[in-house]
Tab-separated table of C-alpha atoms in Angstrom:
chain	number	residue	atom	x	y	z
A	18	UNK	CA	28.106	-15.450	-9.378
A	19	UNK	CA	29.534	-16.459	-6.031
A	20	UNK	CA	29.712	-14.087	-3.054
A	21	UNK	CA	33.282	-13.565	-1.997
A	22	UNK	CA	32.991	-11.337	1.076
A	23	UNK	CA	30.621	-8.986	2.821
A	24	UNK	CA	32.599	-6.262	4.533
A	25	UNK	CA	31.329	-2.887	5.755
A	26	UNK	CA	28.699	-2.564	3.082
A	27	UNK	CA	30.904	-3.827	0.200
A	28	UNK	CA	30.473	-7.156	-1.586
A	29	UNK	CA	33.244	-8.622	-3.720
A	30	UNK	CA	31.989	-11.176	-6.283
A	31	UNK	CA	33.394	-13.677	-8.712
A	32	UNK	CA	31.215	-14.481	-11.752
A	33	UNK	CA	29.562	-17.913	-11.482
A	34	UNK	CA	26.361	-18.430	-13.434
A	35	UNK	CA	23.798	-15.879	-14.531
A	36	UNK	CA	23.297	-13.536	-11.584
A	37	UNK	CA	22.934	-9.769	-11.972
A	38	UNK	CA	23.312	-7.000	-9.412
A	39	UNK	CA	21.839	-3.632	-10.234
A	40	UNK	CA	24.411	-1.262	-8.717
A	41	UNK	CA	28.048	-2.161	-9.216
A	42	UNK	CA	31.411	-0.945	-10.395
A	43	UNK	CA	33.377	-3.418	-12.507
A	44	UNK	CA	37.174	-3.783	-12.550
A	45	UNK	CA	38.415	-6.458	-14.996
A	46	UNK	CA	41.550	-8.477	-14.629
A	47	UNK	CA	42.573	-10.892	-17.379
A	48	UNK	CA	40.705	-13.944	-16.044
A	49	UNK	CA	38.423	-12.569	-13.353
A	50	UNK	CA	35.915	-9.747	-13.073
A	51	UNK	CA	35.521	-8.385	-9.608
A	52	UNK	CA	32.242	-6.647	-8.785
A	53	UNK	CA	32.193	-4.093	-6.031
A	54	UNK	CA	28.650	-3.524	-4.871
A	55	UNK	CA	27.896	-0.422	-2.863
A	56	UNK	CA	25.045	-1.269	-0.528
A	57	UNK	CA	22.975	1.432	1.077
A	58	UNK	CA	22.627	0.179	4.648
A	59	UNK	CA	22.355	-3.617	4.438
A	60	UNK	CA	21.625	-6.149	1.732
A	61	UNK	CA	17.857	-6.329	1.126
A	62	UNK	CA	16.750	-9.413	3.003
A	63	UNK	CA	13.634	-11.480	2.522
A	64	UNK	CA	10.651	-9.506	3.806
A	65	UNK	CA	9.109	-12.450	5.614
A	66	UNK	CA	12.416	-13.044	7.381
A	67	UNK	CA	12.511	-9.399	8.475
A	68	UNK	CA	8.925	-9.635	9.709
A	69	UNK	CA	9.766	-12.804	11.638
A	70	UNK	CA	12.741	-11.143	13.314
A	71	UNK	CA	10.733	-8.024	14.151
A	72	UNK	CA	7.864	-10.022	15.674
A	73	UNK	CA	10.313	-12.006	17.810
A	74	UNK	CA	12.048	-8.842	19.103
A	75	UNK	CA	8.729	-7.092	19.803
A	76	UNK	CA	7.298	-10.097	21.631
A	77	UNK	CA	10.447	-10.865	23.605
A	78	UNK	CA	11.177	-7.156	24.199
A	79	UNK	CA	14.831	-8.041	23.836
A	80	UNK	CA	17.277	-8.421	20.950
A	81	UNK	CA	19.256	-11.092	22.791
A	82	UNK	CA	16.201	-13.213	23.673
A	83	UNK	CA	14.861	-12.868	20.119
A	84	UNK	CA	18.240	-14.011	18.764
A	85	UNK	CA	18.175	-17.106	20.999
A	86	UNK	CA	14.576	-17.838	20.008
A	87	UNK	CA	15.371	-17.648	16.296
A	88	UNK	CA	18.791	-19.280	16.466
A	89	UNK	CA	20.522	-16.162	15.099
A	90	UNK	CA	23.399	-14.076	16.354
A	91	UNK	CA	22.494	-10.817	18.155
A	92	UNK	CA	24.307	-8.717	15.495
A	93	UNK	CA	22.238	-10.415	12.766
A	94	UNK	CA	19.023	-9.512	14.610
A	95	UNK	CA	20.215	-5.933	15.081
A	96	UNK	CA	21.057	-5.612	11.373
A	97	UNK	CA	17.673	-7.046	10.378
A	98	UNK	CA	15.750	-4.531	12.485
A	99	UNK	CA	17.911	-1.655	11.259
A	100	UNK	CA	17.370	-2.736	7.670
A	101	UNK	CA	13.596	-3.028	8.182
A	102	UNK	CA	13.343	0.432	9.740
A	103	UNK	CA	15.457	1.893	6.956
A	104	UNK	CA	13.340	0.287	4.265
A	105	UNK	CA	10.093	1.491	5.863
A	106	UNK	CA	11.583	4.881	6.817
A	107	UNK	CA	9.924	4.663	10.223
A	108	UNK	CA	11.055	3.837	13.732
A	109	UNK	CA	9.483	0.591	14.878
A	110	UNK	CA	11.193	0.032	18.236
A	111	UNK	CA	12.197	2.222	21.154
A	112	UNK	CA	15.456	0.959	22.627
A	113	UNK	CA	16.982	1.683	26.012
A	114	UNK	CA	19.503	-0.207	28.117
A	115	UNK	CA	16.596	-1.699	30.076
A	116	UNK	CA	13.919	-2.545	27.530
A	117	UNK	CA	12.850	-2.705	23.910
A	118	UNK	CA	9.268	-1.624	23.137
A	119	UNK	CA	7.284	-1.226	19.939
A	120	UNK	CA	6.452	2.346	18.963
A	121	UNK	CA	2.913	3.267	17.916
A	122	UNK	CA	3.834	2.592	14.279
A	123	UNK	CA	5.648	-0.544	15.400
A	124	UNK	CA	2.567	-1.852	17.181
A	125	UNK	CA	0.454	-1.445	14.057
A	126	UNK	CA	3.147	-3.149	11.987
A	127	UNK	CA	3.378	-5.925	14.600
A	128	UNK	CA	-0.343	-6.674	14.299
A	129	UNK	CA	-0.138	-6.787	10.509
A	130	UNK	CA	3.066	-8.855	10.532
A	131	UNK	CA	1.534	-11.441	12.873
A	132	UNK	CA	-1.502	-11.750	10.606
A	133	UNK	CA	0.624	-12.073	7.449
A	134	UNK	CA	2.932	-14.678	8.961
A	135	UNK	CA	-0.060	-16.682	10.223
A	136	UNK	CA	-1.618	-16.640	6.750
A	137	UNK	CA	1.669	-17.762	5.208
A	138	UNK	CA	1.823	-20.667	7.673
A	139	UNK	CA	-1.779	-21.595	6.820
A	140	UNK	CA	-1.005	-21.456	3.111
A	141	UNK	CA	2.026	-23.726	3.587
A	142	UNK	CA	-0.035	-26.214	5.585
A	143	UNK	CA	-2.826	-26.161	3.002
A	144	UNK	CA	-0.398	-26.700	0.135
A	145	UNK	CA	1.278	-29.548	1.983
A	146	UNK	CA	-2.067	-31.184	2.784
A	147	UNK	CA	-4.058	-30.437	-0.371
A	148	UNK	CA	-3.624	-33.992	-1.626
A	149	UNK	CA	-3.596	-35.573	1.823
A	150	UNK	CA	-6.153	-38.241	2.621
A	151	UNK	CA	-8.832	-36.942	5.034
A	152	UNK	CA	-8.475	-38.599	8.412
A	153	UNK	CA	-9.526	-38.113	11.993
A	154	UNK	CA	-12.719	-37.154	13.815
A	155	UNK	CA	-15.232	-34.695	12.349
A	156	UNK	CA	-18.124	-33.171	14.330
A	157	UNK	CA	-21.084	-31.780	12.372
A	158	UNK	CA	-24.446	-30.306	13.314
A	159	UNK	CA	-27.752	-29.574	11.562
A	160	UNK	CA	-31.453	-29.204	12.419
A	161	UNK	CA	-33.019	-32.588	13.279
A	162	UNK	CA	-35.184	-33.243	10.248
A	163	UNK	CA	-32.884	-31.464	7.791
A	164	UNK	CA	-30.000	-33.516	9.137
A	165	UNK	CA	-31.926	-36.764	8.803
A	166	UNK	CA	-33.164	-36.053	5.268
A	167	UNK	CA	-30.205	-34.260	3.680
A	168	UNK	CA	-27.048	-34.316	5.824
A	169	UNK	CA	-27.006	-37.918	7.032
A	170	UNK	CA	-26.826	-39.386	3.489
A	171	UNK	CA	-23.826	-37.124	2.816
A	172	UNK	CA	-22.185	-38.232	6.075
A	173	UNK	CA	-22.583	-41.907	5.117
A	174	UNK	CA	-21.180	-41.218	1.640
A	175	UNK	CA	-18.251	-39.342	3.201
A	176	UNK	CA	-17.439	-42.163	5.640
A	177	UNK	CA	-17.575	-44.762	2.872
A	178	UNK	CA	-15.323	-42.680	0.652
A	179	UNK	CA	-12.756	-41.874	3.386
A	180	UNK	CA	-12.250	-44.898	5.668
A	181	UNK	CA	-9.741	-43.119	7.940
A	182	UNK	CA	-12.420	-40.693	9.219
A	183	UNK	CA	-15.019	-40.802	11.987
A	184	UNK	CA	-18.047	-38.489	12.268
A	185	UNK	CA	-20.200	-37.347	15.186
A	186	UNK	CA	-23.491	-35.946	13.856
A	187	UNK	CA	-25.336	-33.660	16.269
A	188	UNK	CA	-28.872	-33.065	14.956
A	189	UNK	CA	-30.709	-30.486	17.075
A	190	UNK	CA	-33.640	-28.103	16.682
A	191	UNK	CA	-31.590	-25.357	18.304
A	192	UNK	CA	-28.596	-23.314	17.211
A	193	UNK	CA	-25.402	-25.036	18.316
A	194	UNK	CA	-22.346	-22.862	18.918
A	195	UNK	CA	-19.608	-24.358	16.750
A	196	UNK	CA	-16.754	-22.851	18.737
A	197	UNK	CA	-18.058	-23.466	22.265
A	198	UNK	CA	-19.288	-26.989	21.477
A	199	UNK	CA	-16.205	-28.043	19.515
A	200	UNK	CA	-18.013	-28.603	16.199
A	201	UNK	CA	-16.261	-28.499	12.834
A	202	UNK	CA	-19.133	-27.968	10.380
A	203	UNK	CA	-22.706	-26.772	10.778
A	204	UNK	CA	-25.737	-26.379	8.521
A	205	UNK	CA	-27.899	-23.389	9.468
A	206	UNK	CA	-31.325	-22.346	8.240
A	207	UNK	CA	-32.141	-18.636	8.491
A	208	UNK	CA	-30.330	-15.326	8.398
A	209	UNK	CA	-26.913	-15.404	10.041
A	210	UNK	CA	-25.569	-12.960	12.612
A	211	UNK	CA	-22.126	-11.497	12.013
A	212	UNK	CA	-19.405	-13.880	13.160
A	213	UNK	CA	-15.900	-15.104	12.429
A	214	UNK	CA	-17.239	-18.326	10.891
A	215	UNK	CA	-16.905	-19.068	7.194
A	216	UNK	CA	-20.382	-19.244	5.610
A	217	UNK	CA	-21.356	-20.660	2.202
A	218	UNK	CA	-24.919	-20.200	0.984
A	219	UNK	CA	-26.196	-23.413	-0.604
A	220	UNK	CA	-30.013	-23.314	-0.765
A	221	UNK	CA	-33.205	-21.691	0.420
A	222	UNK	CA	-36.416	-22.978	1.950
A	223	UNK	CA	-39.838	-21.383	2.529
A	224	UNK	CA	-42.032	-21.112	5.574
A	225	UNK	CA	-45.427	-22.676	4.905
A	226	UNK	CA	-48.694	-22.799	6.809
A	227	UNK	CA	-50.469	-26.115	6.513
A	228	UNK	CA	-53.268	-28.197	7.983
A	229	UNK	CA	-54.976	-31.525	7.305
A	230	UNK	CA	-57.883	-31.740	4.849
A	231	UNK	CA	-60.058	-33.022	7.699
A	232	UNK	CA	-59.324	-29.956	9.854
A	233	UNK	CA	-60.027	-27.580	6.976
A	234	UNK	CA	-63.358	-29.291	6.248
A	235	UNK	CA	-64.400	-28.911	9.884
A	236	UNK	CA	-63.118	-25.407	10.581
A	237	UNK	CA	-63.033	-23.828	7.139
A	238	UNK	CA	-60.183	-22.435	5.054
A	239	UNK	CA	-58.763	-19.089	6.290
A	240	UNK	CA	-58.942	-16.429	3.568
A	241	UNK	CA	-56.573	-13.854	5.112
A	242	UNK	CA	-53.907	-13.906	7.829
A	243	UNK	CA	-56.371	-12.156	10.171
A	244	UNK	CA	-58.623	-15.242	9.992
A	245	UNK	CA	-56.002	-17.229	11.911
A	246	UNK	CA	-57.342	-15.695	15.119
A	247	UNK	CA	-60.359	-18.011	14.767
A	248	UNK	CA	-58.292	-21.184	14.298
A	249	UNK	CA	-56.367	-23.615	16.477
A	250	UNK	CA	-52.647	-22.962	16.078
A	251	UNK	CA	-49.823	-25.462	16.596
A	252	UNK	CA	-46.480	-23.783	17.296
A	253	UNK	CA	-43.107	-25.512	16.970
A	254	UNK	CA	-40.560	-23.609	19.046
A	255	UNK	CA	-37.691	-24.302	16.638
A	256	UNK	CA	-39.502	-22.696	13.681
A	257	UNK	CA	-41.989	-20.328	15.326
A	258	UNK	CA	-40.422	-19.089	18.589
A	259	UNK	CA	-42.177	-15.751	18.135
A	260	UNK	CA	-45.896	-15.181	18.742
A	261	UNK	CA	-45.941	-13.043	15.590
A	262	UNK	CA	-46.189	-14.599	12.144
A	263	UNK	CA	-45.122	-12.455	9.184
A	264	UNK	CA	-46.426	-12.681	5.630
A	265	UNK	CA	-45.099	-11.157	2.410
A	266	UNK	CA	-42.179	-8.794	1.839
A	267	UNK	CA	-41.613	-5.073	1.496
A	268	UNK	CA	-44.728	-2.897	1.294
A	269	UNK	CA	-46.988	-5.941	1.158
A	270	UNK	CA	-45.620	-7.325	4.398
A	271	UNK	CA	-48.048	-7.865	7.245
A	272	UNK	CA	-47.882	-9.650	10.554
A	273	UNK	CA	-50.418	-11.402	12.752
A	274	UNK	CA	-50.101	-12.152	16.457
A	275	UNK	CA	-51.032	-15.752	17.113
A	276	UNK	CA	-52.111	-17.545	20.302
A	277	UNK	CA	-51.107	-21.205	20.008
A	278	UNK	CA	-53.312	-23.819	21.602
A	279	UNK	CA	-50.491	-26.354	21.312
A	280	UNK	CA	-46.772	-25.617	21.690
A	281	UNK	CA	-44.283	-28.403	20.947
A	282	UNK	CA	-40.502	-28.517	21.053
A	283	UNK	CA	-39.894	-30.523	17.871
A	284	UNK	CA	-41.010	-30.064	14.288
A	285	UNK	CA	-41.934	-33.742	14.007
A	286	UNK	CA	-44.444	-33.290	16.831
A	287	UNK	CA	-45.998	-30.271	15.104
A	288	UNK	CA	-46.342	-32.260	11.870
A	289	UNK	CA	-47.909	-35.183	13.694
A	290	UNK	CA	-50.449	-32.944	15.442
A	291	UNK	CA	-51.358	-31.265	12.147
A	292	UNK	CA	-51.716	-34.591	10.319
A	293	UNK	CA	-54.065	-35.752	13.118
A	294	UNK	CA	-56.300	-32.784	12.353
A	295	UNK	CA	-55.697	-30.649	15.440
A	296	UNK	CA	-54.956	-27.313	13.770
A	297	UNK	CA	-52.762	-25.132	11.567
A	298	UNK	CA	-48.986	-25.124	11.934
A	299	UNK	CA	-46.107	-23.276	10.307
A	300	UNK	CA	-43.114	-25.286	9.158
A	301	UNK	CA	-40.439	-25.243	6.470
A	302	UNK	CA	-41.124	-26.462	2.955
A	303	UNK	CA	-38.724	-29.437	3.070
A	304	UNK	CA	-40.205	-30.631	6.376
A	305	UNK	CA	-43.730	-31.044	5.037
A	306	UNK	CA	-42.923	-31.908	1.393
A	307	UNK	CA	-43.714	-35.658	1.804
A	308	UNK	CA	-46.999	-34.928	3.614
A	309	UNK	CA	-48.056	-32.408	0.985
A	310	UNK	CA	-47.239	-34.888	-1.765
A	311	UNK	CA	-49.269	-37.634	-0.047
A	312	UNK	CA	-52.254	-35.350	0.580
A	313	UNK	CA	-52.023	-35.617	4.361
A	314	UNK	CA	-51.513	-31.838	4.589
A	315	UNK	CA	-52.637	-28.859	2.521
A	316	UNK	CA	-50.996	-25.423	2.186
A	317	UNK	CA	-52.904	-22.595	3.860
A	318	UNK	CA	-52.687	-18.934	2.769
A	319	UNK	CA	-50.143	-19.829	0.092
A	320	UNK	CA	-51.023	-16.736	-1.923
A	321	UNK	CA	-49.645	-14.489	0.819
A	322	UNK	CA	-46.051	-15.159	-0.130
A	323	UNK	CA	-44.464	-16.812	2.869
A	324	UNK	CA	-40.878	-15.656	3.349
A	325	UNK	CA	-37.839	-17.672	2.237
A	326	UNK	CA	-34.913	-18.548	4.469
A	327	UNK	CA	-31.334	-19.125	3.315
A	328	UNK	CA	-29.438	-22.326	4.081
A	329	UNK	CA	-25.724	-21.966	4.865
A	330	UNK	CA	-22.869	-24.361	5.492
A	331	UNK	CA	-20.589	-23.016	8.228
A	332	UNK	CA	-17.106	-23.960	9.328
A	333	UNK	CA	-14.496	-22.303	11.508
A	334	UNK	CA	-11.152	-23.214	9.908
A	335	UNK	CA	-10.797	-20.263	7.547
A	336	UNK	CA	-9.628	-20.360	3.959
A	337	UNK	CA	-7.085	-23.109	4.606
A	338	UNK	CA	-9.230	-25.796	6.167
A	339	UNK	CA	-7.850	-29.226	7.022
A	340	UNK	CA	-8.414	-32.009	4.477
A	341	UNK	CA	-11.164	-33.646	6.552
A	342	UNK	CA	-13.133	-30.381	6.822
A	343	UNK	CA	-12.458	-29.189	3.277
A	344	UNK	CA	-13.578	-32.432	1.634
A	345	UNK	CA	-16.726	-32.694	3.773
A	346	UNK	CA	-17.703	-29.065	3.147
A	347	UNK	CA	-17.148	-29.543	-0.593
A	348	UNK	CA	-19.445	-32.587	-0.588
A	349	UNK	CA	-22.182	-30.859	1.413
A	350	UNK	CA	-22.103	-27.726	-0.751
A	351	UNK	CA	-22.238	-29.676	-4.015
A	352	UNK	CA	-25.049	-31.995	-2.955
A	353	UNK	CA	-27.256	-29.396	-1.280
A	354	UNK	CA	-26.890	-26.964	-4.187
A	355	UNK	CA	-27.848	-29.722	-6.573
A	356	UNK	CA	-30.946	-30.797	-4.623
A	357	UNK	CA	-34.119	-29.598	-6.363
A	358	UNK	CA	-36.114	-29.862	-3.127
A	359	UNK	CA	-34.023	-27.049	-1.634
A	360	UNK	CA	-33.757	-24.610	-4.541
């Protein structure tokens, strides 16, 4: 059916194809059927179009400026707003000869409309780029030893698979702020504070106390957490920033205040000092796994159920991440979840 005219709320139509209108009166002539459609207000327009027009008017505080911004005629903008208010049965804009302002209901609708339109744009971009080749610079961060052992192999695999990409890998034993430091993806160990970042849990690791066999022969094996007061303690600031070490969970939980004789800023230094027989240190299971396997270190107080910490992959691009971020995150999640040393 082809539209013939739109005049004062009446549409005259000639039949062309299979199009149906719900409310019409039909007057047949021999060769042509003319449909007269009574429209209440205006023709129902696309909701996203109406939202777009409303957002433009509310932001510009002017029908004329919104019309210029959108490339529409002022009457078309006026009809769109009138149709939207009629459909919602609520007044969205206060109009005077001097200004146009959103009402209280209009302000709430404006916030929602902006969010919806932004999500639609993101969805369009994601659909357009879903098969796009990842390209460009990617900045990632992880704890030093975790990054070296688990993230760096994934980075190399990623770069070999996608030759149009470049990666900066920032491995630090501190929490890097993804937004402030311009990072795309981060791997975090430990409970996460509330934030706007997207977080995917991929693994868990345990805190372990360990010492060298030589140290334990000289100083004896502690039987309870309270016995640690009689031992030399090595504290790594990245893992044990607190002077209180906790053991167990729930009702069986207990804590011991420790007084380190040696404080170091890296986990590697704490491991080295423990291997050399200086004292007892607390590190994460993956960090000491090779030294435990080789016999250089032994677990201390293992029966006291050292707490587990989650491992998350974080990124800040929302549900519709760019191809370079999406493909890297997918690789990290799959490989870390499949690593038996982390689960």
